[in-house]
Amino acid sequence: MKNEVVNTQNGDYSALEQSVVEATQTYLDAWTFEAPVSWEPFRSVFMAGEDEILVVDNFGNDVTVLNSVDAYIETWEPVVASVWQRLNTTAEDLTIFAEEELAVSTFILVANGEKVDGSSGSLKQRATLVWRRNDNNDWRVVREHLTTLPSSNL
């Protein structure tokens, strides 16, 4: 499986911006899998603790709001297991805004894969991730907002 972040920021990233690109790649890597999904990588993507994160995602006709990585996993694990057998994710149109303690990455998340029924599926979502450094100075997601685009084929 191959996934990658595509630089669309008209040139090179600063070292600080590159560190956010790498964090964004870790997020994409977590969403690239072959069933069964390991949800452990998400614990190193999101800020730990209750009420440390705010996730607002839409999937189908529903909007999901979550406040912890545990709630994230508990919510998405059964959904993913019912839809995807294999998934590969990439980021298009990536833009990074970064300061020392806070950063934002925006992109189009493009996911292609095999559904549990053996058919092909695709998903496009407009993604905004807000990152904050944890106590170890690592970037962690504190806000995720995903909006599924109409061109998705679930």
XYZ file of N, CA, C and O in Angstrom:
616
model
N 0.840 -1.177 0.000
C 0.000 0.000 0.000
C 0.883 1.237 0.000
O 1.862 1.299 0.723
N 0.482 2.229 -0.766
C 1.261 3.459 -0.865
C 0.353 4.623 -0.515
O -0.755 4.730 -1.019
N 0.809 5.443 0.362
C 0.096 6.686 0.626
C 1.116 7.801 0.735
O 2.264 7.573 1.064
N 0.675 8.992 0.397
C 1.627 10.102 0.405
C 0.909 11.424 0.558
O -0.261 11.558 0.257
N 1.653 12.378 1.049
C 1.189 13.747 1.127
C 1.789 14.482 -0.057
O 2.984 14.381 -0.315
N 0.963 15.187 -0.789
C 1.415 15.924 -1.957
C 1.603 17.386 -1.576
O 0.695 18.023 -1.058
N 2.799 17.931 -1.805
C 3.113 19.320 -1.479
C 2.496 20.237 -2.529
O 2.891 20.219 -3.671
N 1.513 21.014 -2.113
C 0.893 21.975 -3.032
C 1.067 23.403 -2.536
O 0.322 24.285 -2.899
N 2.052 23.609 -1.706
C 2.230 24.906 -1.082
C 3.221 25.780 -1.851
O 3.780 26.707 -1.288
N 3.434 25.482 -3.118
C 4.301 26.292 -3.981
C 5.714 26.449 -3.438
O 6.208 27.548 -3.253
N 6.356 25.353 -3.189
C 7.743 25.441 -2.763
C 8.027 24.549 -1.591
O 7.243 23.697 -1.222
N 9.156 24.784 -0.996
C 9.598 23.959 0.115
C 8.901 24.367 1.404
O 8.549 25.527 1.608
N 8.757 23.376 2.278
C 8.229 23.646 3.611
C 9.374 24.068 4.523
O 10.504 23.588 4.366
N 9.079 24.932 5.468
C 10.059 25.225 6.517
C 10.184 23.962 7.376
O 9.366 23.047 7.290
N 11.180 23.919 8.230
C 11.366 22.764 9.118
C 10.142 22.571 10.015
O 9.700 21.439 10.241
N 9.586 23.664 10.509
C 8.396 23.578 11.351
C 7.212 23.017 10.550
O 6.520 22.109 11.011
N 6.990 23.546 9.360
C 5.899 23.054 8.514
C 6.118 21.585 8.149
O 5.176 20.795 8.148
N 7.363 21.215 7.872
C 7.667 19.825 7.527
C 7.316 18.881 8.673
O 6.845 17.769 8.450
N 7.500 19.328 9.901
C 7.143 18.481 11.045
C 5.629 18.244 11.089
O 5.178 17.169 11.493
N 4.843 19.212 10.633
C 3.377 19.040 10.567
C 3.008 18.144 9.380
O 2.084 17.334 9.477
N 3.736 18.266 8.280
C 3.535 17.357 7.145
C 3.753 15.915 7.610
O 2.964 15.015 7.302
N 4.810 15.688 8.367
C 5.107 14.347 8.866
C 4.025 13.857 9.818
O 3.635 12.678 9.777
N 3.508 14.729 10.652
C 2.405 14.355 11.538
C 1.160 14.014 10.727
O 0.447 13.050 11.029
N 0.906 14.785 9.680
C -0.235 14.516 8.803
C -0.055 13.163 8.119
O -1.011 12.399 7.966
N 1.162 12.834 7.739
C 1.443 11.524 7.142
C 1.139 10.401 8.135
O 0.600 9.358 7.762
N 1.459 10.611 9.401
C 1.152 9.613 10.431
C -0.356 9.395 10.531
O -0.819 8.261 10.674
N -1.125 10.467 10.431
C -2.588 10.376 10.417
C -3.053 9.541 9.223
O -3.879 8.635 9.361
N -2.508 9.825 8.029
C -2.868 9.063 6.828
C -2.468 7.596 6.966
O -3.213 6.701 6.555
N -1.299 7.351 7.538
C -0.849 5.973 7.740
C -1.819 5.202 8.638
O -2.063 4.018 8.414
N -2.364 5.868 9.645
C -3.329 5.202 10.529
C -4.578 4.789 9.767
O -5.192 3.765 10.070
N -4.947 5.579 8.767
C -6.139 5.297 7.969
C -5.831 4.441 6.740
O -6.699 4.270 5.877
N -4.648 3.924 6.629
C -4.300 3.005 5.551
C -4.129 1.629 6.176
O -3.289 1.458 7.060
N -4.945 0.666 5.744
C -4.955 -0.622 6.432
C -5.485 -1.732 5.542
O -6.081 -1.509 4.509
N -5.272 -2.926 6.047
C -5.906 -4.131 5.553
C -6.549 -4.767 6.775
O -5.920 -4.849 7.831
N -7.807 -5.181 6.672
C -8.532 -5.698 7.829
C -7.806 -6.912 8.415
O -7.195 -7.672 7.676
N -7.837 -7.079 9.710
C -8.503 -6.197 10.670
C -7.659 -4.949 10.971
O -6.439 -5.003 10.959
N -8.327 -3.866 11.230
C -7.675 -2.586 11.489
C -7.052 -2.597 12.876
O -7.677 -3.035 13.836
N -5.828 -2.095 12.974
C -5.236 -1.840 14.275
C -5.566 -0.392 14.634
O -5.178 0.531 13.915
N -6.267 -0.199 15.720
C -6.659 1.155 16.135
C -5.620 1.804 17.035
O -5.728 2.979 17.366
N -4.588 1.048 17.417
C -3.554 1.584 18.300
C -2.843 2.809 17.717
O -2.535 3.738 18.456
N -2.548 2.872 16.395
C -1.878 4.069 15.864
C -2.639 5.373 16.119
O -2.028 6.438 16.205
N -3.951 5.292 16.253
C -4.724 6.512 16.499
C -4.407 7.113 17.866
O -4.544 8.310 18.068
N -3.940 6.288 18.783
C -3.575 6.792 20.113
C -2.323 7.668 20.054
O -2.116 8.493 20.933
N -1.508 7.495 19.010
C -0.337 8.356 18.877
C -0.584 9.505 17.904
O 0.309 10.320 17.669
N -1.786 9.576 17.348
C -2.158 10.676 16.451
C -2.936 11.745 17.219
O -2.704 12.938 17.043
N -3.851 11.310 18.071
C -4.718 12.241 18.801
C -4.171 12.527 20.191
O -3.505 11.693 20.797
N -4.490 13.713 20.712
C -4.129 14.088 22.068
C -4.871 13.147 23.017
O -6.051 12.857 22.814
N -4.174 12.670 24.030
C -4.759 11.729 24.985
C -5.610 12.460 26.012
O -5.421 13.639 26.276
N -6.572 11.744 26.582
C -7.372 12.276 27.676
C -8.766 12.689 27.253
O -9.021 13.024 26.104
N -9.673 12.638 28.207
C -11.059 13.030 27.986
C -11.128 14.536 27.764
O -10.443 15.303 28.439
N -11.935 14.958 26.823
C -12.128 16.363 26.463
C -10.857 17.054 25.980
O -10.754 18.268 26.017
N -9.871 16.273 25.534
C -8.652 16.840 24.957
C -8.805 17.074 23.462
O -8.020 17.788 22.873
N -9.793 16.407 22.845
C -9.990 16.545 21.409
C -11.441 16.902 21.125
O -12.326 16.677 21.953
N -11.669 17.454 19.950
C -13.021 17.666 19.443
C -13.007 17.199 17.998
O -12.232 17.697 17.180
N -13.837 16.215 17.710
C -13.943 15.651 16.372
C -15.350 15.912 15.877
O -16.325 15.596 16.568
N -15.453 16.508 14.687
C -16.751 16.720 14.037
C -16.615 16.151 12.635
O -15.902 16.702 11.799
N -17.270 15.014 12.396
C -17.192 14.332 11.112
C -18.589 14.063 10.600
O -19.510 13.822 11.383
N -18.735 14.084 9.283
C -19.990 13.596 8.722
C -19.706 12.369 7.886
O -18.654 12.236 7.277
N -20.620 11.438 7.933
C -20.506 10.190 7.190
C -21.927 9.802 6.837
O -22.751 9.578 7.720
N -22.237 9.784 5.546
C -23.627 9.585 5.154
C -24.414 10.829 5.501
O -23.988 11.944 5.233
N -25.522 10.638 6.169
C -26.371 11.772 6.562
C -26.197 12.155 8.021
O -26.942 12.978 8.531
N -25.237 11.551 8.692
C -25.058 11.785 10.117
C -23.834 12.649 10.391
O -22.844 12.583 9.677
N -23.910 13.436 11.455
C -22.771 14.195 11.946
C -22.388 13.588 13.290
O -23.240 13.378 14.155
N -21.117 13.299 13.444
C -20.616 12.676 14.665
C -19.721 13.675 15.383
O -18.845 14.281 14.770
N -19.937 13.836 16.694
C -19.118 14.716 17.524
C -18.535 13.857 18.644
O -19.271 13.182 19.362
N -17.212 13.882 18.774
C -16.507 13.048 19.750
C -15.512 13.885 20.535
O -14.999 14.874 20.020
N -15.222 13.451 21.780
C -14.346 14.242 22.645
C -13.148 13.489 23.215
O -12.462 14.003 24.078
N -12.899 12.265 22.749
C -11.725 11.535 23.225
C -11.315 10.519 22.177
O -12.125 10.113 21.338
N -10.071 10.088 22.255
C -9.598 9.080 21.313
C -10.324 7.757 21.550
O -10.604 7.013 20.607
N -10.675 7.453 22.798
C -11.440 6.236 23.074
C -12.797 6.281 22.384
O -13.229 5.299 21.778
N -13.481 7.418 22.465
C -14.768 7.570 21.793
C -14.606 7.487 20.274
O -15.455 6.927 19.576
N -13.506 8.012 19.768
C -13.207 7.960 18.329
C -13.124 6.504 17.876
O -13.764 6.098 16.904
N -12.330 5.722 18.598
C -12.149 4.316 18.245
C -13.460 3.543 18.410
O -13.848 2.770 17.532
N -14.153 3.742 19.520
C -15.420 3.038 19.760
C -16.465 3.363 18.696
O -17.272 2.516 18.330
N -16.434 4.580 18.171
C -17.404 4.999 17.153
C -17.039 4.467 15.779
O -17.888 3.914 15.064
N -15.779 4.635 15.375
C -15.397 4.312 14.001
C -15.040 2.848 13.779
O -15.143 2.350 12.652
N -14.658 2.117 14.828
C -14.285 0.709 14.648
C -15.412 -0.119 14.020
O -15.173 -0.811 13.010
N -16.651 -0.084 14.539
C -17.699 -0.897 13.902
C -18.097 -0.391 12.516
O -18.450 -1.181 11.642
N -18.024 0.927 12.293
C -18.364 1.480 10.980
C -17.359 0.996 9.937
O -17.735 0.501 8.873
N -16.082 1.124 10.260
C -15.034 0.705 9.330
C -15.128 -0.795 9.065
O -15.048 -1.243 7.921
N -15.341 -1.589 10.115
C -15.433 -3.047 9.946
C -16.611 -3.451 9.067
O -16.550 -4.461 8.375
N -17.668 -2.648 9.063
C -18.846 -2.985 8.257
C -18.715 -2.522 6.805
O -19.495 -2.951 5.955
N -17.740 -1.662 6.510
C -17.614 -1.103 5.159
C -16.347 -1.571 4.452
O -16.407 -2.005 3.300
N -15.172 -1.473 5.116
C -13.890 -1.609 4.421
C -13.147 -2.885 4.771
O -12.993 -3.230 5.944
N -12.619 -3.531 3.743
C -11.697 -4.657 3.893
C -10.249 -4.158 3.793
O -9.365 -4.642 4.472
N -10.043 -3.171 2.934
C -8.712 -2.623 2.664
C -8.899 -1.154 2.291
O -9.833 -0.813 1.585
N -7.993 -0.304 2.760
C -8.123 1.117 2.467
C -6.741 1.737 2.319
O -5.831 1.438 3.086
N -6.604 2.615 1.334
C -5.375 3.371 1.109
C -5.745 4.853 1.065
O -6.660 5.235 0.340
N -5.060 5.671 1.830
C -5.391 7.086 1.893
C -4.228 7.956 1.420
O -3.067 7.635 1.641
N -4.585 9.048 0.778
C -3.620 10.065 0.368
C -4.217 11.431 0.688
O -5.417 11.551 0.935
N -3.366 12.430 0.643
C -3.813 13.805 0.849
C -3.526 14.606 -0.411
O -2.418 14.556 -0.937
N -4.526 15.313 -0.892
C -4.364 16.229 -2.019
C -4.575 17.653 -1.528
O -5.321 17.881 -0.582
N -3.949 18.590 -2.210
C -4.122 20.017 -1.909
C -3.795 20.348 -0.454
O -4.505 21.104 0.198
N -2.698 19.796 0.029
C -2.289 20.016 1.419
C -1.794 21.442 1.618
O -0.962 21.936 0.853
N -2.300 22.078 2.654
C -1.813 23.386 3.080
C -1.513 23.302 4.572
O -2.293 22.720 5.335
N -0.396 23.868 4.978
C 0.046 23.853 6.371
C 0.162 25.290 6.884
O 0.718 26.152 6.207
N -0.376 25.516 8.066
C -0.180 26.770 8.805
C 0.428 26.344 10.133
O -0.159 25.522 10.832
N 1.596 26.873 10.483
C 2.255 26.378 11.691
C 2.910 27.487 12.486
O 3.529 28.394 11.931
N 2.746 27.401 13.798
C 3.506 28.166 14.771
C 4.140 27.149 15.706
O 3.926 25.952 15.544
N 4.887 27.594 16.674
C 5.643 26.665 17.511
C 4.773 25.656 18.267
O 5.155 24.504 18.394
N 3.631 26.065 18.776
C 2.815 25.186 19.623
C 1.507 24.736 18.987
O 0.847 23.835 19.506
N 1.111 25.371 17.882
C -0.182 25.089 17.271
C -0.033 25.108 15.759
O 0.695 25.941 15.215
N -0.729 24.186 15.095
C -0.631 24.115 13.635
C -1.954 23.620 13.066
O -2.775 23.027 13.771
N -2.141 23.859 11.774
C -3.327 23.390 11.060
C -2.872 22.773 9.744
O -2.013 23.339 9.052
N -3.428 21.626 9.422
C -3.246 21.058 8.089
C -4.628 20.899 7.466
O -5.552 20.412 8.110
N -4.767 21.386 6.240
C -6.015 21.221 5.498
C -5.685 20.488 4.204
O -4.632 20.707 3.602
N -6.576 19.608 3.795
C -6.333 18.807 2.604
C -7.614 18.081 2.202
O -8.601 18.078 2.946
N -7.570 17.490 1.030
C -8.623 16.576 0.610
C -8.103 15.171 0.888
O -7.078 14.759 0.339
N -8.773 14.467 1.778
C -8.427 13.087 2.066
C -9.062 12.231 0.978
O -10.276 12.295 0.757
N -8.242 11.474 0.277
C -8.714 10.593 -0.783
C -8.446 9.169 -0.338
O -7.293 8.804 -0.062
N -9.499 8.381 -0.232
C -9.371 6.989 0.204
C -9.959 6.082 -0.867
O -11.070 6.318 -1.342
N -9.206 5.081 -1.237
C -9.656 4.082 -2.198
C -9.392 2.714 -1.604
O -8.360 2.513 -0.955
N -10.323 1.800 -1.844
C -10.081 0.477 -1.301
C -11.114 -0.533 -1.714
O -11.956 -0.298 -2.586
N -11.030 -1.659 -1.019
C -11.944 -2.759 -1.249
C -12.930 -2.819 -0.089
O -12.528 -2.816 1.077
N -14.209 -2.872 -0.424
C -15.244 -2.967 0.591
C -15.405 -4.422 1.028
O -14.912 -5.340 0.367
N -16.082 -4.648 2.147
C -16.222 -5.997 2.684
C -16.964 -6.927 1.725
O -16.766 -8.140 1.764
N -17.771 -6.377 0.824
C -18.479 -7.223 -0.152
C -17.630 -7.512 -1.388
O -18.090 -8.147 -2.339
N -16.379 -7.055 -1.393
C -15.472 -7.308 -2.497
C -15.485 -6.251 -3.585
O -14.634 -6.264 -4.476
N -16.420 -5.323 -3.533
C -16.469 -4.260 -4.538
C -15.483 -3.152 -4.182
O -15.000 -3.068 -3.053
N -15.198 -2.308 -5.167
C -14.312 -1.161 -4.943
C -15.111 0.001 -4.380
O -16.286 0.171 -4.699
N -14.458 0.789 -3.561
C -15.096 1.979 -3.015
C -14.113 3.117 -2.945
O -12.893 2.913 -2.978
N -14.638 4.314 -2.882
C -13.783 5.488 -2.739
C -14.472 6.488 -1.831
O -15.692 6.496 -1.701
N -13.662 7.296 -1.227
C -14.155 8.290 -0.282
C -13.286 9.525 -0.438
O -12.062 9.435 -0.477
N -13.933 10.686 -0.555
C -13.220 11.962 -0.560
C -13.816 12.812 0.547
O -15.038 12.956 0.638
N -12.930 13.361 1.358
C -13.369 14.212 2.461
C -12.482 15.442 2.535
O -11.261 15.346 2.410
N -13.117 16.585 2.751
C -12.367 17.805 3.051
C -11.963 17.685 4.519
O -12.803 17.467 5.389
N -10.666 17.787 4.771
C -10.147 17.556 6.116
C -9.464 18.798 6.660
O -8.703 19.462 5.947
N -9.722 19.084 7.910
C -9.001 20.104 8.663
C -8.569 19.467 9.972
O -9.410 18.970 10.733
N -7.279 19.451 10.210
C -6.725 18.939 11.459
C -6.008 20.067 12.172
O -5.173 20.746 11.576
N -6.347 20.270 13.434
C -5.644 21.243 14.272
C -4.738 20.435 15.191
O -5.179 19.492 15.857
N -3.471 20.804 15.177
C -2.443 20.092 15.931
C -1.926 20.948 17.084
O -1.785 22.161 16.943
N -1.632 20.315 18.205
C -0.992 20.977 19.346
C 0.121 20.058 19.838
O -0.004 18.835 19.778
N 1.183 20.652 20.305
C 2.275 19.835 20.837
C 1.900 19.287 22.215
O 1.335 19.993 23.035
N 2.258 18.018 22.445
C 2.021 17.434 23.763
C 3.229 17.702 24.661
O 4.150 18.435 24.270
N 3.242 17.096 25.838
C 4.329 17.332 26.794
C 5.677 16.850 26.274
O 6.723 17.300 26.747
N 5.677 15.928 25.309
C 6.927 15.433 24.710
C 7.311 16.210 23.457
O 8.216 15.809 22.732
N 6.589 17.293 23.189
C 6.831 18.156 22.033
C 6.446 17.498 20.702
O 6.900 17.915 19.650
N 5.602 16.457 20.763
C 5.106 15.790 19.559
C 3.778 16.411 19.146
O 2.977 16.794 20.001
N 3.533 16.493 17.843
C 2.260 17.001 17.348
C 1.161 15.975 17.574
O 1.340 14.794 17.262
N 0.029 16.431 18.109
C -1.152 15.591 18.302
C -2.380 16.354 17.828
O -2.488 17.571 18.034
N -3.319 15.632 17.223
C -4.571 16.249 16.763
C -5.424 16.597 17.977
O -5.649 15.759 18.855
N -5.885 17.853 18.018
C -6.831 18.273 19.049
C -8.200 18.604 18.436
O -9.195 18.680 19.141
N -8.234 18.813 17.126
C -9.487 19.051 16.405
C -9.408 18.352 15.059
O -8.423 18.497 14.335
N -10.454 17.612 14.732
C -10.578 16.999 13.413
C -11.944 17.368 12.874
O -12.947 17.211 13.558
N -11.970 17.855 11.659
C -13.244 18.099 10.976
C -13.146 17.497 9.588
O -12.260 17.864 8.808
N -14.017 16.537 9.306
C -14.070 15.892 7.992
C -15.468 16.064 7.422
O -16.453 15.821 8.111
N -15.529 16.490 6.178
C -16.796 16.587 5.466
C -16.705 15.709 4.220
O -15.829 15.910 3.382
N -17.580 14.716 4.140
C -17.586 13.818 3.001
C -18.101 14.552 1.780
O -19.142 15.213 1.822
N -17.347 14.438 0.694
C -17.710 15.120 -0.552
C -18.625 14.235 -1.397
O -18.563 13.002 -1.316
N -19.470 14.849 -2.211
C -20.451 14.087 -3.002
C -19.839 13.084 -3.971
O -20.509 12.122 -4.340
N -18.587 13.246 -4.336
C -17.973 12.328 -5.298
C -17.583 10.978 -4.670
O -17.071 10.108 -5.352
N -17.867 10.801 -3.395
C -17.538 9.538 -2.716
C -18.431 8.412 -3.250
O -19.588 8.632 -3.586
N -17.852 7.206 -3.295
C -18.573 6.030 -3.738
C -18.488 4.970 -2.650
O -17.588 4.159 -2.632
N -19.440 5.063 -1.745
C -19.445 4.092 -0.651
C -20.376 2.995 -0.998
O -21.182 2.484 -0.626
